[in-house]
Amino acid sequence: MYDDAWYNTFAPTPPSQGERAPASPKHRRRESLLKQPHESSQADPGQVEGIADIVEEPEQSSGPPEATVARRAKSYSDFYDAATAQLRRDARSGKEPRTAASSAKDVKTELDLRHWYKGIDRQLQDAGNEEYLLYRDSLHQSGAHLDLLLDSASSTLDLLSSLSESFKLVDAQTTAFRAQCHELLSEQRRFQTLADDIGKNLQFYNYLEPISRRLNAPGAGQFVRGKDFSEMLSNLDSCVEYMQAHPKHLESETYRSRYRLLLTRGLTLIRVHFVTSLREIAAEVTRRIADRQLNDTTMSALLYAKFRVGAGELKQVGREIQKRAVAPTDGESGGEAEYQSLMNELHQNYSATRGKLVIPLVRKKIGEIAMAPSTAKELVPFARTSLAHVRGVCSDEFELWSEWFDGEDGMYDFLDSVCEPLYDHLRPRIIHEISLPKLCELCTLIQTRYMRDQDEEAEVVETSQLDFSSLVQPALEDAQTRIVFRAQAILRDEIENFRPKADDLDYPACNRRIDLTNTKQSTAATSGRKGGGAAPATPLPKTPIVVDEDADTMDARDGRWDFDREATFEGWYPTLRKAIWLLSKIYRLVNSTVFDDLAHEIVHRTTISLQDASSQISSKASAVDGQLFLIKHLLILKTQIVAFDIEFVTPQIAFDFSSVTNTFWELRERGGLFNPSNLMRFMGGGLLPRVVENMLDAKAELDGRLRTVINEFTNTLAARTTTAISASSSSKRGFQGGAAVKAVREAAEKDVPLLRRKLDEYLDDARTKETLVGAVQDQVVQNYEHFYRKHAVYGKANGRASRPKGKGREDEVWDLDTFAEWTAGVYGVGREGMREGADESRSRSISLSRSGSA
């Protein structure tokens, strides 16, 4: 634990080899008794020699080291190092350990020996306890050192306590100082913000004087093209908005009005500059045109290239007005309305300037087109050429407008003025044109080339493209109005007021002529071939046909159905043909609502015309001929109007006051206008207005009339066949039922061939003919059933038993089933239709094989 010097204090170190013994006669102390060999415990007096004098080295102090100013130990190891270092210093200082016993040379007697021995023994004990003693001394030294540390720690703690109190005081003072600094910084920021706000608010008031001086200075218009002018207008907008947002500020209303005046002043300078520049360009172009004669190419380059030079700069200037020409959101008027008026003035000045240059050229070109030989008298060629020219001019003006302005406000008004020369020539020609086909061709030209499709109307039109349809719309409306007027005139003159000729009502002779013509054509077509049937060469088409009365004879043969139109329409009544032709012409050329009303009127008047013709034919020929004539033409009309998509039209109910006017006029003439008795007498005779239905739905009216005439036809033929068993005949005295039934059978056998021959004269469709024959048969059976039931009742009343079912004798009354079976065999419904259908299919296949169609 400690250095070995503490154990070697009593044992002298033997001299090393090479070292000489000290010259001193004194001898050193021998080894310790503990290190001596074990010998006999008895003393050998003879061997006892004199004890040499012991030269003791200076005794090293075993106590604590002397106090020094060395640093205090921080730990036990540090204390150990300090103690060891002190012992080493003592050893180097030459101190020898103290020797309690006397030197050996002082032993002379046994008592001295004993004392010496006790001294040696005590030294040995001290040497054996030296470590413990040293440890004890170390503990004493450590205790003293620790006491010193405690004192030092106590003084340090006292110092720290005083420092802590001082720190707390400094901290409190620092916190208070920091709070004061924060308050000062907050005040500084608040004052800075307030100063900034005041500066921002003041800047909207400070703009007034410099802007006023700048806008009211002489030559202020020269600054319009500068970038700072646009910035100045933006500042004025900001000032006006600020004054509107802070109406509670002092004099905000005054400043707002003054800023508005300055803004109006600035925009007025823009308008003046714009108009001046525009007039300068127009004056230069006019001067160059007047100086020399220019061709069309040079004229176009001069009119458009010159105006494109400064268009971009003036467009940018004009945007300043356009940005402010917006509708007010707060419902106020004033400045915004004035700004819009400034923008309108720009448009008007531009339109007037361009109109002075372009419109005379357009009028001159339209005049040249109108005087050209190819377009002088023809409506459609003139319209085609003039519309193409005007469209090109409008397209060029549209592109030039987009280079001067943003948007289309005012542009189409200008383009309408450009189109005025066209309307001045086209409108009179449309009004004086009486040919409906030419008017329809003009309307078709405009609709197909210049109008948008109805499917595209719902889509947004691109602003980068010219909407020429809106410009040509007036011409289209003029053409459509004229078409409707001419259609009504044709309806009135050629359908409603039609007066048929003798040939038009020469039925059934007219049918025979048509059959003879068809037979000749069929014979010529099928000559030299076997199986040539007698089917007509041009059967009635089963689909609607567009009639073209102006078609050439070369185009009279329609390739879609491979039939001759002239031959097919030859048997049509003139009013029917005119009605189908009229509907086919105006279809899709006028508004759908107008077409529906007009189509219903045409169908209604045509039906009335056919009824009148049927009545005249019935009076001249027979009732059956009149009825078949009406059935044939109503079926044709019903088939044809399917193609025109005529919508349902509700009846037009109106009040007719003509009777009221006539009654009052009659009372006034008689002098009893105010006589109550006269008023009561005429109350039921026309004093009240009548409710009049002008027209039913065309399809419903046509179907109803067709059903009526078919019923009349079947009733007429059935009544003629069953005349012998009619109510008037059966009620006569001496009536014989069997003979009457026999007469009915004979009449039926005689009338059926005549019926079929008559149907063949008027109708071509086998199914229609079989349907009519079946309807006549059903009506004959119904008449017979009525007679049979009445006859059976009469027989039971007279005690006559009814005969059993089954076919009886020829002179007896047959039962109902037997008669129905017999009529089915006589009328042969279905057999003739199948035979005619086969012949028709055969003839159609022959014609198709000749034409080369599959």
Coordinates of N, CA and C in Angstrom, one line a residue, residues 17-158:
Q17 N 28.6 -4.6 -4.5 CA 29.9 -4.9 -4.9 C 30.5 -3.7 -5.6
G18 N 31.7 -3.5 -5.5 CA 32.4 -2.4 -6.1 C 32.4 -1.2 -5.2
E19 N 31.6 -1.2 -4.2 CA 31.5 -0.1 -3.3 C 32.4 -0.4 -2.1
R20 N 33.1 0.5 -1.8 CA 33.9 0.3 -0.6 C 33.2 0.6 0.7
A21 N 33.6 -0.1 1.7 CA 33.0 0.1 3.0 C 33.4 1.5 3.5
P22 N 32.5 2.0 4.2 CA 32.9 3.4 4.7 C 34.1 3.3 5.5
A23 N 34.8 4.4 5.5 CA 36.1 4.4 6.3 C 35.9 4.6 7.7
S24 N 34.6 4.8 8.1 CA 34.3 5.0 9.5 C 34.5 3.6 10.2
P25 N 35.2 3.7 11.4 CA 35.4 2.4 12.1 C 34.1 1.9 12.7
K26 N 33.1 2.6 12.7 CA 31.8 2.1 13.2 C 31.2 1.1 12.3
H27 N 30.6 0.1 12.9 CA 30.0 -1.0 12.1 C 28.5 -0.8 12.1
R28 N 28.0 -1.4 11.0 CA 26.5 -1.2 10.9 C 25.8 -2.3 11.6
R29 N 24.5 -2.1 11.8 CA 23.7 -3.1 12.6 C 23.5 -4.3 11.7
R30 N 23.5 -5.4 12.5 CA 23.3 -6.7 11.7 C 21.8 -6.8 11.4
E31 N 21.6 -7.9 10.7 CA 20.3 -8.2 10.3 C 19.3 -8.4 11.5
S32 N 18.2 -8.3 11.2 CA 17.2 -8.4 12.3 C 17.1 -9.8 12.8
L33 N 16.7 -9.9 14.0 CA 16.6 -11.2 14.6 C 15.6 -12.0 13.9
L34 N 14.6 -11.4 13.3 CA 13.6 -12.2 12.6 C 14.2 -12.9 11.4
K35 N 15.3 -12.3 10.8 CA 15.9 -12.9 9.6 C 17.1 -13.8 10.0
Q36 N 17.5 -13.9 11.2 CA 18.6 -14.7 11.6 C 18.1 -16.2 11.6
P37 N 19.2 -17.1 11.3 CA 18.8 -18.5 11.3 C 18.5 -19.0 12.7
H38 N 17.7 -20.1 12.7 CA 17.3 -20.7 13.9 C 18.5 -21.4 14.6
E39 N 18.8 -21.0 15.7 CA 19.9 -21.6 16.5 C 19.4 -22.0 17.9
S40 N 20.3 -22.6 18.6 CA 19.9 -23.0 19.9 C 19.5 -21.8 20.7
S41 N 18.5 -22.0 21.5 CA 18.1 -21.0 22.3 C 19.0 -20.6 23.5
Q42 N 20.0 -21.5 23.7 CA 20.9 -21.2 24.8 C 22.0 -20.3 24.2
A43 N 22.4 -19.4 25.0 CA 23.4 -18.5 24.6 C 24.8 -19.1 24.7
D44 N 25.6 -18.7 23.7 CA 26.9 -19.2 23.7 C 27.8 -18.1 24.1
P45 N 28.2 -18.1 25.3 CA 29.0 -17.0 25.8 C 30.4 -16.9 25.1
G46 N 30.9 -18.1 24.7 CA 32.2 -18.0 24.0 C 32.1 -17.3 22.7
Q47 N 31.0 -17.4 22.1 CA 30.9 -16.9 20.8 C 30.5 -15.4 20.9
V48 N 30.1 -15.0 22.1 CA 29.7 -13.6 22.2 C 30.8 -12.7 22.0
E49 N 30.7 -11.9 21.1 CA 31.7 -10.9 20.8 C 31.2 -9.5 21.3
G50 N 32.1 -8.7 21.3 CA 31.7 -7.3 21.7 C 30.7 -6.7 20.7
I51 N 29.8 -6.1 21.2 CA 28.8 -5.4 20.3 C 29.4 -4.1 19.8
A52 N 29.4 -4.2 18.5 CA 30.0 -3.0 17.8 C 29.1 -1.8 18.0
D53 N 29.7 -0.7 17.9 CA 28.9 0.6 18.0 C 27.9 0.7 16.8
I54 N 26.8 1.0 17.1 CA 25.8 1.2 16.1 C 25.7 2.6 15.7
V55 N 25.9 2.8 14.3 CA 25.8 4.1 13.8 C 24.4 4.2 13.2
E56 N 23.6 4.9 13.9 CA 22.2 5.1 13.4 C 22.1 6.3 12.5
E57 N 21.4 6.0 11.5 CA 21.1 7.1 10.5 C 20.1 8.0 11.1
P58 N 20.0 9.2 10.6 CA 19.0 10.1 11.2 C 17.6 9.5 11.0
E59 N 16.9 9.5 12.1 CA 15.6 8.9 12.1 C 14.6 9.7 11.3
Q60 N 13.9 8.9 10.4 CA 12.9 9.5 9.6 C 11.6 9.7 10.4
S61 N 11.0 10.8 10.3 CA 9.8 11.1 11.0 C 8.7 10.3 10.4
S62 N 7.9 9.6 11.3 CA 6.8 8.9 10.8 C 5.5 9.6 11.0
G63 N 5.6 10.8 11.4 CA 4.4 11.6 11.6 C 3.9 12.2 10.3
P64 N 2.9 13.0 10.4 CA 2.3 13.7 9.2 C 3.3 14.7 8.7
P65 N 3.3 14.8 7.4 CA 4.2 15.8 6.8 C 3.9 17.2 7.3
E66 N 5.0 18.0 7.1 CA 4.8 19.4 7.5 C 3.8 20.1 6.6
A67 N 3.1 21.0 7.2 CA 2.1 21.8 6.4 C 2.8 22.6 5.3
T68 N 2.2 22.5 4.2 CA 2.8 23.2 3.0 C 1.6 23.9 2.3
V69 N 1.9 24.7 1.4 CA 0.9 25.4 0.6 C 0.5 24.6 -0.6
A70 N 0.9 23.3 -0.6 CA 0.5 22.5 -1.7 C -1.0 22.4 -1.8
R71 N -1.5 22.1 -3.0 CA -2.9 22.0 -3.2 C -3.5 20.8 -2.4
R72 N -4.7 21.0 -2.0 CA -5.4 20.0 -1.2 C -5.7 18.8 -2.1
A73 N -5.8 17.7 -1.4 CA -6.2 16.5 -2.2 C -7.6 16.5 -2.5
K74 N -7.9 16.0 -3.7 CA -9.3 15.9 -4.2 C -9.9 14.6 -3.9
S75 N -9.1 13.5 -3.7 CA -9.6 12.2 -3.5 C -8.5 11.4 -2.6
Y76 N -8.9 10.2 -2.3 CA -8.0 9.4 -1.5 C -6.7 9.1 -2.2
S77 N -6.8 8.7 -3.5 CA -5.6 8.4 -4.3 C -4.7 9.7 -4.4
D78 N -5.3 10.8 -4.5 CA -4.5 12.0 -4.5 C -3.8 12.2 -3.2
F79 N -4.5 11.9 -2.1 CA -3.9 12.1 -0.8 C -2.7 11.1 -0.6
Y80 N -2.9 9.9 -1.1 CA -1.8 8.9 -1.0 C -0.6 9.4 -1.8
D81 N -0.8 9.9 -2.9 CA 0.3 10.4 -3.7 C 1.0 11.5 -3.0
A82 N 0.3 12.4 -2.3 CA 0.9 13.5 -1.6 C 1.7 13.0 -0.4
A83 N 1.2 12.0 0.3 CA 1.9 11.5 1.5 C 3.2 10.8 1.0
T84 N 3.1 10.0 0.0 CA 4.3 9.3 -0.5 C 5.4 10.2 -1.0
A85 N 4.9 11.3 -1.7 CA 5.9 12.3 -2.1 C 6.6 13.0 -1.0
Q86 N 5.8 13.2 0.1 CA 6.4 13.8 1.3 C 7.5 12.9 2.0
L87 N 7.1 11.6 2.0 CA 8.1 10.6 2.6 C 9.4 10.6 1.7
R88 N 9.2 10.6 0.5 CA 10.4 10.6 -0.4 C 11.3 11.8 -0.2
R89 N 10.6 13.0 0.0 CA 11.4 14.2 0.3 C 12.2 14.0 1.6
D90 N 11.5 13.5 2.6 CA 12.2 13.3 3.9 C 13.4 12.3 3.7
A91 N 13.2 11.3 2.9 CA 14.3 10.3 2.7 C 15.5 11.0 2.1
R92 N 15.2 11.9 1.1 CA 16.3 12.6 0.4 C 16.9 13.6 1.3
S93 N 16.2 14.1 2.3 CA 16.8 15.1 3.1 C 17.8 14.5 4.1
G94 N 18.0 13.1 4.2 CA 19.0 12.5 5.0 C 18.6 12.2 6.4
K95 N 17.3 12.2 6.7 CA 16.9 11.8 8.0 C 17.0 10.3 8.2
E96 N 17.4 9.9 9.3 CA 17.5 8.5 9.6 C 16.5 8.2 10.7
P97 N 16.1 7.0 10.7 CA 15.1 6.6 11.8 C 15.8 6.6 13.1
R98 N 15.0 7.0 14.0 CA 15.5 7.0 15.4 C 15.6 5.6 15.9
T99 N 16.7 5.3 16.7 CA 17.0 4.0 17.3 C 16.8 4.1 18.8
A100 N 15.9 3.3 19.3 CA 15.6 3.4 20.7 C 16.8 2.8 21.6
A101 N 17.3 1.7 21.0 CA 18.4 1.0 21.8 C 19.7 1.7 21.6
S102 N 20.5 1.4 22.5 CA 21.9 2.0 22.4 C 22.7 1.2 21.5
S103 N 23.8 1.8 21.2 CA 24.7 1.1 20.3 C 25.3 -0.1 20.9
A104 N 25.7 -1.1 20.2 CA 26.3 -2.4 20.7 C 27.6 -2.2 21.4
K105 N 28.2 -1.1 21.1 CA 29.5 -0.8 21.8 C 29.3 -0.4 23.2
D106 N 28.0 0.0 23.5 CA 27.8 0.4 25.0 C 27.5 -0.8 25.8
V107 N 27.4 -2.1 25.3 CA 27.0 -3.2 26.1 C 28.3 -3.8 26.7
K108 N 28.3 -3.7 28.0 CA 29.5 -4.1 28.7 C 29.1 -5.2 29.7
T109 N 28.0 -5.1 30.3 CA 27.6 -6.1 31.3 C 26.3 -6.8 30.8
E110 N 26.0 -7.8 31.6 CA 24.8 -8.6 31.2 C 23.6 -7.7 31.3
L111 N 23.6 -6.8 32.3 CA 22.5 -5.9 32.4 C 22.4 -5.0 31.2
D112 N 23.6 -4.6 30.7 CA 23.5 -3.8 29.5 C 23.0 -4.6 28.3
L113 N 23.5 -5.9 28.4 CA 23.0 -6.7 27.3 C 21.5 -6.9 27.3
R114 N 21.0 -7.0 28.6 CA 19.6 -7.2 28.7 C 18.9 -5.9 28.3
H115 N 19.4 -4.8 28.7 CA 18.8 -3.6 28.2 C 18.9 -3.4 26.7
W116 N 20.1 -3.8 26.3 CA 20.2 -3.7 24.8 C 19.3 -4.6 24.1
Y117 N 19.1 -5.9 24.7 CA 18.2 -6.8 24.0 C 16.8 -6.3 24.1
K118 N 16.4 -5.8 25.2 CA 15.1 -5.2 25.3 C 14.9 -4.1 24.3
G119 N 15.9 -3.3 24.2 CA 15.8 -2.3 23.2 C 15.7 -2.8 21.8
I120 N 16.4 -3.9 21.5 CA 16.3 -4.5 20.2 C 14.9 -5.1 20.0
D121 N 14.5 -5.8 21.1 CA 13.2 -6.4 21.0 C 12.1 -5.3 20.8
R122 N 12.3 -4.2 21.5 CA 11.3 -3.1 21.4 C 11.3 -2.6 20.0
Q123 N 12.6 -2.5 19.4 CA 12.7 -2.0 18.1 C 12.0 -3.0 17.1
L124 N 12.2 -4.2 17.4 CA 11.6 -5.2 16.5 C 10.1 -5.1 16.6
Q125 N 9.6 -4.9 17.8 CA 8.1 -4.7 17.9 C 7.7 -3.5 17.2
D126 N 8.5 -2.4 17.4 CA 8.1 -1.2 16.7 C 8.2 -1.4 15.2
A127 N 9.2 -2.2 14.8 CA 9.3 -2.4 13.3 C 8.2 -3.2 12.8
G128 N 7.7 -4.2 13.7 CA 6.6 -5.0 13.2 C 5.3 -4.2 13.2
N129 N 5.2 -3.3 14.1 CA 3.9 -2.5 14.2 C 4.0 -1.2 13.4
E130 N 5.1 -1.1 12.7 CA 5.3 0.2 11.9 C 4.2 0.5 10.9
E131 N 3.8 -0.6 10.2 CA 2.8 -0.4 9.2 C 1.5 0.1 9.8
Y132 N 1.1 -0.5 10.9 CA -0.1 -0.1 11.6 C 0.1 1.3 12.2
L133 N 1.2 1.6 12.6 CA 1.4 2.9 13.1 C 1.3 4.0 12.0
L134 N 2.0 3.5 10.9 CA 1.9 4.4 9.8 C 0.5 4.6 9.3
Y135 N -0.3 3.5 9.3 CA -1.7 3.6 8.9 C -2.5 4.5 9.9
R136 N -2.1 4.4 11.2 CA -2.8 5.3 12.2 C -2.5 6.7 11.9
D137 N -1.2 6.9 11.6 CA -0.8 8.3 11.4 C -1.5 8.8 10.1
S138 N -1.6 7.9 9.1 CA -2.3 8.3 7.9 C -3.7 8.7 8.2
L139 N -4.3 7.9 9.0 CA -5.7 8.2 9.4 C -5.8 9.5 10.1
H140 N -4.9 9.8 11.0 CA -4.9 11.1 11.7 C -4.7 12.2 10.7
Q141 N -3.8 12.0 9.8 CA -3.5 13.0 8.7 C -4.8 13.2 7.9
S142 N -5.4 12.0 7.5 CA -6.6 12.1 6.6 C -7.8 12.8 7.4
G143 N -7.9 12.5 8.7 CA -8.9 13.2 9.5 C -8.7 14.7 9.5
A144 N -7.4 15.0 9.7 CA -7.2 16.5 9.7 C -7.4 17.1 8.3
H145 N -7.1 16.3 7.3 CA -7.3 16.8 6.0 C -8.8 16.9 5.7
L146 N -9.6 15.9 6.1 CA -11.0 16.0 5.9 C -11.6 17.1 6.7
D147 N -11.1 17.3 7.9 CA -11.7 18.5 8.6 C -11.4 19.8 7.9
L148 N -10.2 19.8 7.3 CA -9.9 21.0 6.5 C -10.8 21.1 5.3
L149 N -11.1 19.9 4.6 CA -12.0 19.9 3.5 C -13.4 20.4 3.9
L150 N -13.9 19.9 5.1 CA -15.2 20.3 5.6 C -15.3 21.8 5.8
D151 N -14.2 22.3 6.4 CA -14.2 23.7 6.6 C -14.2 24.5 5.3
S152 N -13.4 23.9 4.3 CA -13.3 24.6 3.0 C -14.7 24.5 2.3
A153 N -15.4 23.3 2.5 CA -16.7 23.1 1.8 C -17.7 24.0 2.5
S154 N -17.6 24.1 3.8 CA -18.6 25.0 4.5 C -18.4 26.5 4.0
S155 N -17.1 26.9 3.9 CA -16.9 28.2 3.4 C -17.3 28.4 2.0
T156 N -17.1 27.3 1.2 CA -17.6 27.3 -0.2 C -19.1 27.4 -0.3
L157 N -19.8 26.6 0.5 CA -21.2 26.7 0.5 C -21.7 28.1 0.9
D158 N -21.1 28.6 1.9 CA -21.5 30.0 2.3 C -21.3 30.9 1.1

